[in-house]
């Protein structure tokens, strides 16, 4: 057997075990088409229903007529168009930050935000449940000294800060002290709980270190008009780096970093993900400008989302389901066993509801769940239809 045969053999063994990915044959909305059938959509991150909103579609079409489709080059060469600049300005204003840099995804934004400012000799302090893209970014940065604290445990965070401060007394080979950076998700999406930023930021200030928050599930959800977790806690200007995604509540795709003008200029000059990879396409960018406008104009969608989340939680609780510790419209319906969650989800689909199971390794073994994600596009009848399907399946499986 050749070396290549051995590799291909391993790949062939792994693939059949993967779960098939459903193909969606319609726009993202309260309902989806799967295999020609209409299903209630309870598992997308399209929190505000913007993914198929007419105003975004119109903005994208108009921009295509004026600017075409592609941007032709990386943004640092000839690929920055006036739409990119307009989007960055409007996002900075929306987040009440000095400046903003847009990239092609939240994943890319995390890589850029971390790799550009942290290196081998710097120090990262990270919540144990931070998103995979943060973990990958810290690896890419080759940071050697990493302190991981227990989920949301700010007294352990303070111990780690003391250790980090001690370690940082030894200067780097360039003579500067190692940079210390605390990184946390804003909303932890598997459970819907919040990072205690109101405690993390004062601790960071006490020890004089940098803070970064990944607000992927907070934008469009938390704070005034969905401005995010920093707004929710009233911490404007006190979190150094905010990373966001444009792929969830904003309804399109992309990611961004907001912060001080100096810091964002630094990223614009140095971030490899910006310098060596193309920017957002024309229709994406134009649609996003419209999405930010919609959020600035009204908080109706954000309010509807919360109303729907609260309604679902109340209904599930009264049926006897355990909905965990969520503090957001994310409603995890805890089922425990991995197989139970998988079976539950496939029975839901037979009953017209699309809600995928979340299981190990996404969450610890034995805490499998169906994570119900409502959106502003759902009305009460839609949610009732979903809850009834949950009740029916639970009865069939003798779960409650
Ligand atoms: C979804 C998500 C990302 C990735 O965002 P994309 O725009 O899909 O690349 C990053 N961080 C967190 C916390 C997320 O939930």
Coordinates of C-alpha atoms and ligand atoms in Angstrom, one line a residue:
X1 CA 0.0 0.0 0.0
X2 CA 1.4 3.4 -0.9
X3 CA 1.5 6.3 1.5
X4 CA -1.3 7.9 -0.6
X5 CA -3.4 4.8 -0.5
X6 CA -3.1 4.7 3.2
X7 CA -4.3 8.3 3.5
X8 CA -7.3 7.8 1.1
X9 CA -8.2 4.7 3.0
X10 CA -8.4 6.6 6.2
X11 CA -10.5 9.4 4.6
X12 CA -12.9 6.7 3.1
X13 CA -13.4 5.2 6.6
X14 CA -14.2 8.6 8.2
X15 CA -16.6 10.0 5.6
X16 CA -19.6 7.5 5.9
X17 CA -19.8 8.3 9.7
X18 CA -20.4 12.0 9.1
X19 CA -24.0 13.1 9.3
X20 CA -25.6 14.2 6.0
X21 CA -26.1 17.9 5.7
X22 CA -29.7 18.9 4.8
X23 CA -30.0 20.8 1.5
X24 CA -32.2 23.9 1.9
X25 CA -34.3 24.5 -1.3
X26 CA -35.7 27.9 -0.4
X27 CA -34.9 31.3 1.1
X28 CA -34.1 31.4 4.9
X29 CA -37.2 32.4 6.7
X30 CA -39.7 31.2 9.3
X31 CA -40.1 28.2 7.1
X32 CA -37.7 26.3 4.8
X33 CA -38.1 23.8 2.0
X34 CA -36.3 20.5 2.5
X35 CA -36.8 17.6 0.0
X36 CA -39.7 19.5 -1.4
X37 CA -41.5 19.8 1.9
X38 CA -42.2 22.9 4.0
X39 CA -40.6 22.8 7.5
X40 CA -40.7 25.2 10.4
X41 CA -37.2 26.6 10.7
X42 CA -36.1 26.6 14.4
X43 CA -32.3 26.4 14.0
X44 CA -30.9 29.3 12.0
X45 CA -28.9 32.3 13.2
X46 CA -31.0 34.6 11.1
X47 CA -32.2 36.2 14.3
X48 CA -33.9 39.2 12.7
X49 CA -35.2 37.6 9.6
X50 CA -32.9 39.9 7.5
X51 CA -31.5 37.0 5.3
X52 CA -34.5 37.3 2.9
X53 CA -35.7 40.8 3.7
X54 CA -36.8 42.8 0.6
X55 CA -34.8 45.9 1.4
X56 CA -31.6 43.9 1.5
X57 CA -32.4 42.1 -1.7
X58 CA -33.2 45.4 -3.5
X59 CA -30.0 47.0 -2.2
X60 CA -27.9 44.1 -3.5
X61 CA -29.6 44.2 -6.9
X62 CA -29.1 48.0 -7.3
X63 CA -25.4 47.7 -6.2
X64 CA -24.8 45.0 -8.8
X65 CA -26.1 47.2 -11.5
X66 CA -23.8 50.0 -10.5
X67 CA -20.6 48.2 -9.3
X68 CA -20.9 44.7 -10.7
X69 CA -20.4 41.6 -8.6
X70 CA -16.8 41.0 -7.7
X71 CA -14.2 43.4 -6.3
X72 CA -11.3 42.3 -8.4
X73 CA -8.5 42.2 -5.9
X74 CA -7.6 42.2 -2.3
X75 CA -8.7 45.4 -0.6
X76 CA -5.2 46.8 0.0
X77 CA -4.6 46.8 -3.8
X78 CA -7.6 47.8 -6.1
X79 CA -10.4 46.0 -4.2
X80 CA -11.7 48.6 -1.8
X81 CA -14.8 50.2 -3.1
X82 CA -16.9 53.0 -1.7
X83 CA -19.5 50.5 -0.4
X84 CA -16.9 48.9 1.8
X85 CA -16.0 52.3 3.3
X86 CA -19.7 53.2 3.8
X87 CA -20.3 49.8 5.6
X88 CA -17.3 50.3 7.9
X89 CA -18.5 53.8 8.8
X90 CA -22.0 52.7 9.5
X91 CA -20.9 49.7 11.5
X92 CA -18.6 51.9 13.6
X93 CA -21.5 54.3 14.3
X94 CA -23.8 51.4 15.1
X95 CA -21.4 49.9 17.6
X96 CA -20.6 53.4 18.9
X97 CA -16.9 52.7 18.2
X98 CA -14.3 55.0 16.6
X99 CA -13.5 52.8 13.7
X100 CA -14.3 49.4 12.0
X101 CA -12.6 47.0 9.6
X102 CA -14.7 44.5 7.7
X103 CA -13.5 41.1 6.7
X104 CA -15.2 38.1 5.0
X105 CA -16.3 36.3 8.1
X106 CA -16.4 36.3 11.9
X107 CA -13.9 33.5 11.7
X108 CA -11.6 35.6 9.6
X109 CA -12.1 38.6 11.9
X110 CA -11.1 36.5 14.9
X111 CA -8.0 35.3 13.1
X112 CA -7.1 38.9 12.2
X113 CA -8.0 40.4 15.6
X114 CA -5.7 38.0 17.5
X115 CA -2.9 37.0 15.1
X116 CA -2.1 40.6 14.2
X117 CA -1.5 41.7 17.8
X118 CA -0.4 38.6 19.6
X119 CA 2.7 36.5 19.0
X120 CA 4.8 33.7 20.5
X121 CA 5.9 35.7 23.5
X122 CA 2.6 37.3 24.3
X123 CA 0.0 36.1 26.8
X124 CA -3.7 35.2 26.2
X125 CA -6.3 34.6 28.9
X126 CA -9.3 32.8 27.6
X127 CA -12.7 31.4 28.8
X128 CA -12.7 27.6 28.5
X129 CA -15.8 27.7 26.3
X130 CA -14.7 30.2 23.8
X131 CA -15.6 29.6 20.1
X132 CA -13.5 27.4 17.9
X133 CA -12.4 30.4 15.8
X134 CA -10.9 32.0 18.8
X135 CA -9.0 28.8 19.7
X136 CA -7.8 28.5 16.2
X137 CA -6.7 32.2 16.1
X138 CA -4.6 31.8 19.3
X139 CA -3.0 28.7 17.8
X140 CA -2.3 30.5 14.5
X141 CA -0.7 33.3 16.6
X142 CA 1.6 30.6 18.1
X143 CA 1.0 32.1 21.6
X144 CA 2.9 29.9 24.0
X145 CA 1.6 31.2 27.3
X146 CA -2.2 30.6 27.4
X147 CA -4.3 30.8 30.6
X148 CA -7.7 29.2 30.4
X149 CA -10.2 30.0 33.1
X150 CA -13.4 28.1 34.1
X151 CA -16.4 29.3 32.2
X152 CA -17.4 32.8 33.4
X153 CA -15.4 32.3 36.6
X154 CA -14.1 35.7 37.4
X155 CA -12.3 34.8 40.6
X156 CA -10.3 32.2 38.6
X157 CA -9.8 34.9 35.9
X158 CA -8.3 37.2 38.6
X159 CA -5.8 34.4 39.7
X160 CA -4.8 33.9 36.0
X161 CA -4.4 37.7 35.7
X162 CA -2.0 37.6 38.7
X163 CA 0.0 34.8 37.1
X164 CA 0.0 36.5 33.7
X165 CA 1.2 39.8 35.3
X166 CA 4.0 37.9 37.0
X167 CA 5.0 36.2 33.7
X168 CA 4.9 39.5 31.9
X169 CA 7.7 40.9 34.1
X170 CA 10.2 39.1 31.9
X171 CA 10.5 41.2 28.7
X172 CA 10.2 39.8 25.2
X173 CA 13.3 39.4 23.0
X174 CA 12.5 42.9 21.5
X175 CA 12.6 44.4 25.0
X176 CA 8.9 45.2 25.3
X177 CA 6.7 43.5 27.9
X178 CA 4.5 40.7 26.7
X179 CA 1.0 41.9 25.7
X180 CA -1.7 40.4 27.9
X181 CA -5.1 39.9 26.2
X182 CA -8.3 38.6 27.8
X183 CA -10.6 37.0 25.2
X184 CA -14.2 36.0 25.7
X185 CA -17.3 35.2 23.7
X186 CA -20.0 37.7 24.4
X187 CA -22.9 35.2 24.2
X188 CA -22.0 31.5 24.5
X189 CA -24.2 30.1 21.8
X190 CA -24.6 26.5 23.0
X191 CA -26.3 27.7 26.2
X192 CA -27.3 31.2 25.4
X193 CA -25.6 32.6 28.5
X194 CA -23.6 35.9 28.7
X195 CA -20.0 36.6 29.5
X196 CA -19.9 38.7 32.8
X197 CA -18.3 41.6 30.9
X198 CA -19.4 43.9 33.7
X199 CA -16.9 42.1 36.0
X200 CA -14.3 41.2 33.3
X201 CA -13.7 44.7 32.2
X202 CA -13.1 46.2 35.6
X203 CA -10.6 43.3 36.3
X204 CA -8.8 44.0 33.0
X205 CA -8.6 47.7 34.0
X206 CA -7.3 46.8 37.5
X207 CA -4.5 44.8 36.0
X208 CA -4.0 47.1 33.0
X209 CA -4.5 44.5 30.2
X210 CA -6.3 44.4 26.9
X211 CA -9.8 42.9 26.5
X212 CA -11.4 41.4 23.4
X213 CA -15.0 40.2 23.1
X214 CA -16.5 38.1 20.2
X215 CA -20.0 39.4 19.9
X216 CA -21.2 37.1 17.1
X217 CA -24.5 36.1 18.9
X218 CA -24.9 39.5 20.6
X219 CA -25.2 41.8 17.6
X220 CA -28.8 42.3 16.6
X221 CA -29.8 40.7 19.8
X222 CA -28.4 42.5 22.9
X223 CA -28.4 46.1 23.8
X224 CA -30.3 49.1 22.4
X225 CA -31.3 48.4 18.8
X226 CA -29.2 45.2 19.0
X227 CA -25.9 47.1 19.3
X228 CA -24.4 44.1 21.2
X229 CA -23.0 43.1 24.5
X230 CA -20.9 46.2 25.1
X231 CA -24.0 48.3 24.8
X232 CA -26.0 45.9 27.0
X233 CA -23.5 46.5 29.8
X234 CA -22.9 50.2 29.0
X235 CA -19.1 49.6 28.5
X236 CA -18.5 51.7 25.4
X237 CA -14.9 52.7 25.1
X238 CA -13.8 50.2 27.7
X239 CA -13.4 47.0 25.6
X240 CA -10.4 47.3 23.3
X241 CA -11.4 44.9 20.6
X242 CA -14.9 43.9 19.5
X243 CA -15.2 41.2 16.9
X244 CA -18.5 40.7 15.2
X245 CA -20.1 38.7 12.5
X246 CA -22.3 39.8 9.6
X247 CA -23.4 36.2 9.0
X248 CA -26.0 35.9 11.8
X249 CA -28.4 38.6 12.8
X250 CA -27.2 40.9 10.0
X251 CA -28.5 38.3 7.6
X252 CA -25.7 38.2 5.0
X253 CA -22.0 37.2 5.5
X254 CA -18.8 38.7 6.7
X255 CA -17.1 39.8 9.9
X256 CA -15.7 42.9 11.4
X257 CA -13.5 44.4 14.1
X258 CA -14.3 47.6 15.9
X259 CA -12.1 49.6 18.2
X260 CA -10.0 52.8 18.5
X261 CA -9.0 54.5 15.2
X262 CA -5.3 53.7 15.9
X263 CA -6.0 50.1 16.5
X264 CA -8.2 49.7 13.4
X265 CA -5.6 51.5 11.3
X266 CA -3.0 49.1 12.6
X267 CA -5.2 46.1 11.6
X268 CA -5.7 47.7 8.2
X269 CA -1.9 47.9 7.7
X270 CA -0.9 44.6 9.2
X271 CA -3.7 42.0 9.3
X272 CA -2.8 39.1 7.0
X273 CA -6.4 38.1 6.6
X274 CA -7.1 41.6 5.2
X275 CA -3.9 41.9 3.1
X276 CA -3.9 38.5 1.5
X277 CA -7.6 37.7 1.0
X278 CA -10.3 39.5 -1.0
X279 CA -12.9 41.6 0.7
X280 CA -16.7 41.2 0.7
X281 CA -18.5 41.0 -2.7
X282 CA -20.6 44.0 -3.9
X283 CA -24.1 42.5 -3.3
X284 CA -23.0 41.3 0.2
X285 CA -21.7 44.7 1.1
X286 CA -24.7 46.7 -0.2
X287 CA -27.1 44.4 1.5
X288 CA -25.3 44.9 4.8
X289 CA -25.4 48.7 4.6
X290 CA -29.1 48.3 4.3
X291 CA -29.2 45.9 7.3
X292 CA -27.4 48.4 9.5
X293 CA -29.9 51.1 8.3
X294 CA -32.8 48.9 9.3
X295 CA -31.4 48.3 12.8
X296 CA -30.7 52.0 13.3
X297 CA -34.2 53.0 12.2
X298 CA -36.2 50.7 14.5
X299 CA -35.8 48.1 17.3
X300 CA -39.1 46.4 16.3
X301 CA -37.3 43.3 15.1
X302 CA -35.1 43.0 18.1
X303 CA -38.1 43.3 20.4
X304 CA -40.0 40.7 18.4
X305 CA -37.0 38.3 18.6
X306 CA -37.0 38.6 22.5
X307 CA -40.7 38.2 22.7
X308 CA -40.5 35.0 20.7
X309 CA -37.6 33.7 22.8
X310 CA -39.5 34.4 26.0
X311 CA -42.7 32.9 24.6
X312 CA -40.9 29.7 23.6
X313 CA -39.1 29.3 26.9
X314 CA -42.4 29.7 28.8
X315 CA -44.1 27.1 26.7
X316 CA -41.3 24.6 26.9
X317 CA -41.0 25.1 30.7
X318 CA -44.7 24.6 31.2
X319 CA -44.4 21.3 29.3
X320 CA -41.7 20.3 31.7
X321 CA -38.6 20.7 29.4
X322 CA -35.3 21.8 30.9
X323 CA -34.2 25.0 29.1
X324 CA -30.9 25.5 30.8
X325 CA -29.4 28.8 31.8
X326 CA -30.0 30.9 28.7
X327 CA -30.1 34.7 29.1
X328 CA -30.9 35.4 25.4
X329 CA -33.6 34.3 22.9
X330 CA -31.6 31.1 22.3
X331 CA -33.6 28.3 23.9
X332 CA -31.7 25.0 24.5
X333 CA -34.1 22.1 25.1
X334 CA -31.9 19.7 27.1
X335 CA -32.3 16.0 26.2
X336 CA -29.2 14.5 27.7
X337 CA -28.2 11.4 25.6
X338 CA -26.6 11.9 22.2
X339 CA -28.9 9.3 20.6
X340 CA -32.0 10.8 22.2
X341 CA -31.2 14.2 20.7
X342 CA -30.6 12.7 17.3
X343 CA -33.8 10.7 17.3
X344 CA -35.8 13.6 18.7
X345 CA -34.6 15.8 15.9
X346 CA -35.4 13.3 13.2
X347 CA -38.9 12.8 14.6
X348 CA -39.4 16.6 14.7
X349 CA -38.6 16.7 11.0
X350 CA -41.2 14.1 10.3
X351 CA -43.6 16.5 12.2
X352 CA -42.7 19.4 10.0
X353 CA -40.0 21.1 12.3
X354 CA -36.4 21.5 11.4
X355 CA -34.2 21.8 14.5
X356 CA -30.8 20.1 14.5
X357 CA -29.4 18.2 17.5
X358 CA -26.4 19.7 19.3
X359 CA -24.2 17.0 20.7
X360 CA -20.6 16.0 21.7
X361 CA -18.1 17.4 20.8
X362 CA -20.0 20.7 20.4
X363 CA -21.2 20.3 24.0
X364 CA -20.0 17.9 26.8
X365 CA -21.1 14.3 26.6
X366 CA -24.5 13.6 28.2
X367 CA -25.7 17.2 27.7
X368 CA -27.1 16.8 24.1
X369 CA -29.9 19.1 23.2
X370 CA -32.0 20.7 20.5
X371 CA -31.0 24.3 20.4
X372 CA -34.2 26.2 19.4
X373 CA -33.4 29.5 17.7
X374 CA -36.4 31.7 17.1
X375 CA -36.3 34.7 14.9
X376 CA -38.2 37.9 14.4
X377 CA -39.7 36.3 11.3
X378 CA -41.8 33.8 13.4
X379 CA -45.3 34.6 14.6
X380 CA -47.1 33.0 17.5
X381 CA -48.8 30.4 15.3
X382 CA -45.4 29.3 14.0
X383 CA -44.1 28.9 17.5
X384 CA -47.2 27.1 18.7
X385 CA -46.8 24.7 15.8
X386 CA -43.2 24.1 16.9
X387 CA -44.0 23.6 20.5
X388 CA -46.8 21.1 19.7
X389 CA -44.4 19.1 17.6
X390 CA -42.0 19.0 20.6
X391 CA -44.8 17.9 22.9
X392 CA -45.9 15.2 20.5
X393 CA -42.4 13.8 20.0
X394 CA -41.6 13.9 23.7
X395 CA -44.8 11.9 24.4
X396 CA -43.9 9.3 21.7
X397 CA -40.4 8.9 23.1
X398 CA -41.8 8.9 26.7
X399 CA -39.4 11.7 27.6
X400 CA -41.4 14.0 29.9
Ligands
LIG1 C1 -20.6 32.1 14.2 C2 -19.5 32.5 15.0 C3 -18.3 33.0 14.4 C4 -18.0 32.8 13.0 O1 -18.7 33.8 12.2 P1 -18.8 33.6 10.6 O2 -19.2 35.0 10.1 O3 -19.7 32.5 10.3 O4 -17.4 33.2 10.1 C5 -17.3 33.4 15.3 N1 -17.5 33.5 16.6 C6 -18.6 33.1 17.2 C7 -18.8 33.2 18.7 C8 -19.6 32.6 16.4 O5 -20.8 32.2 17.0

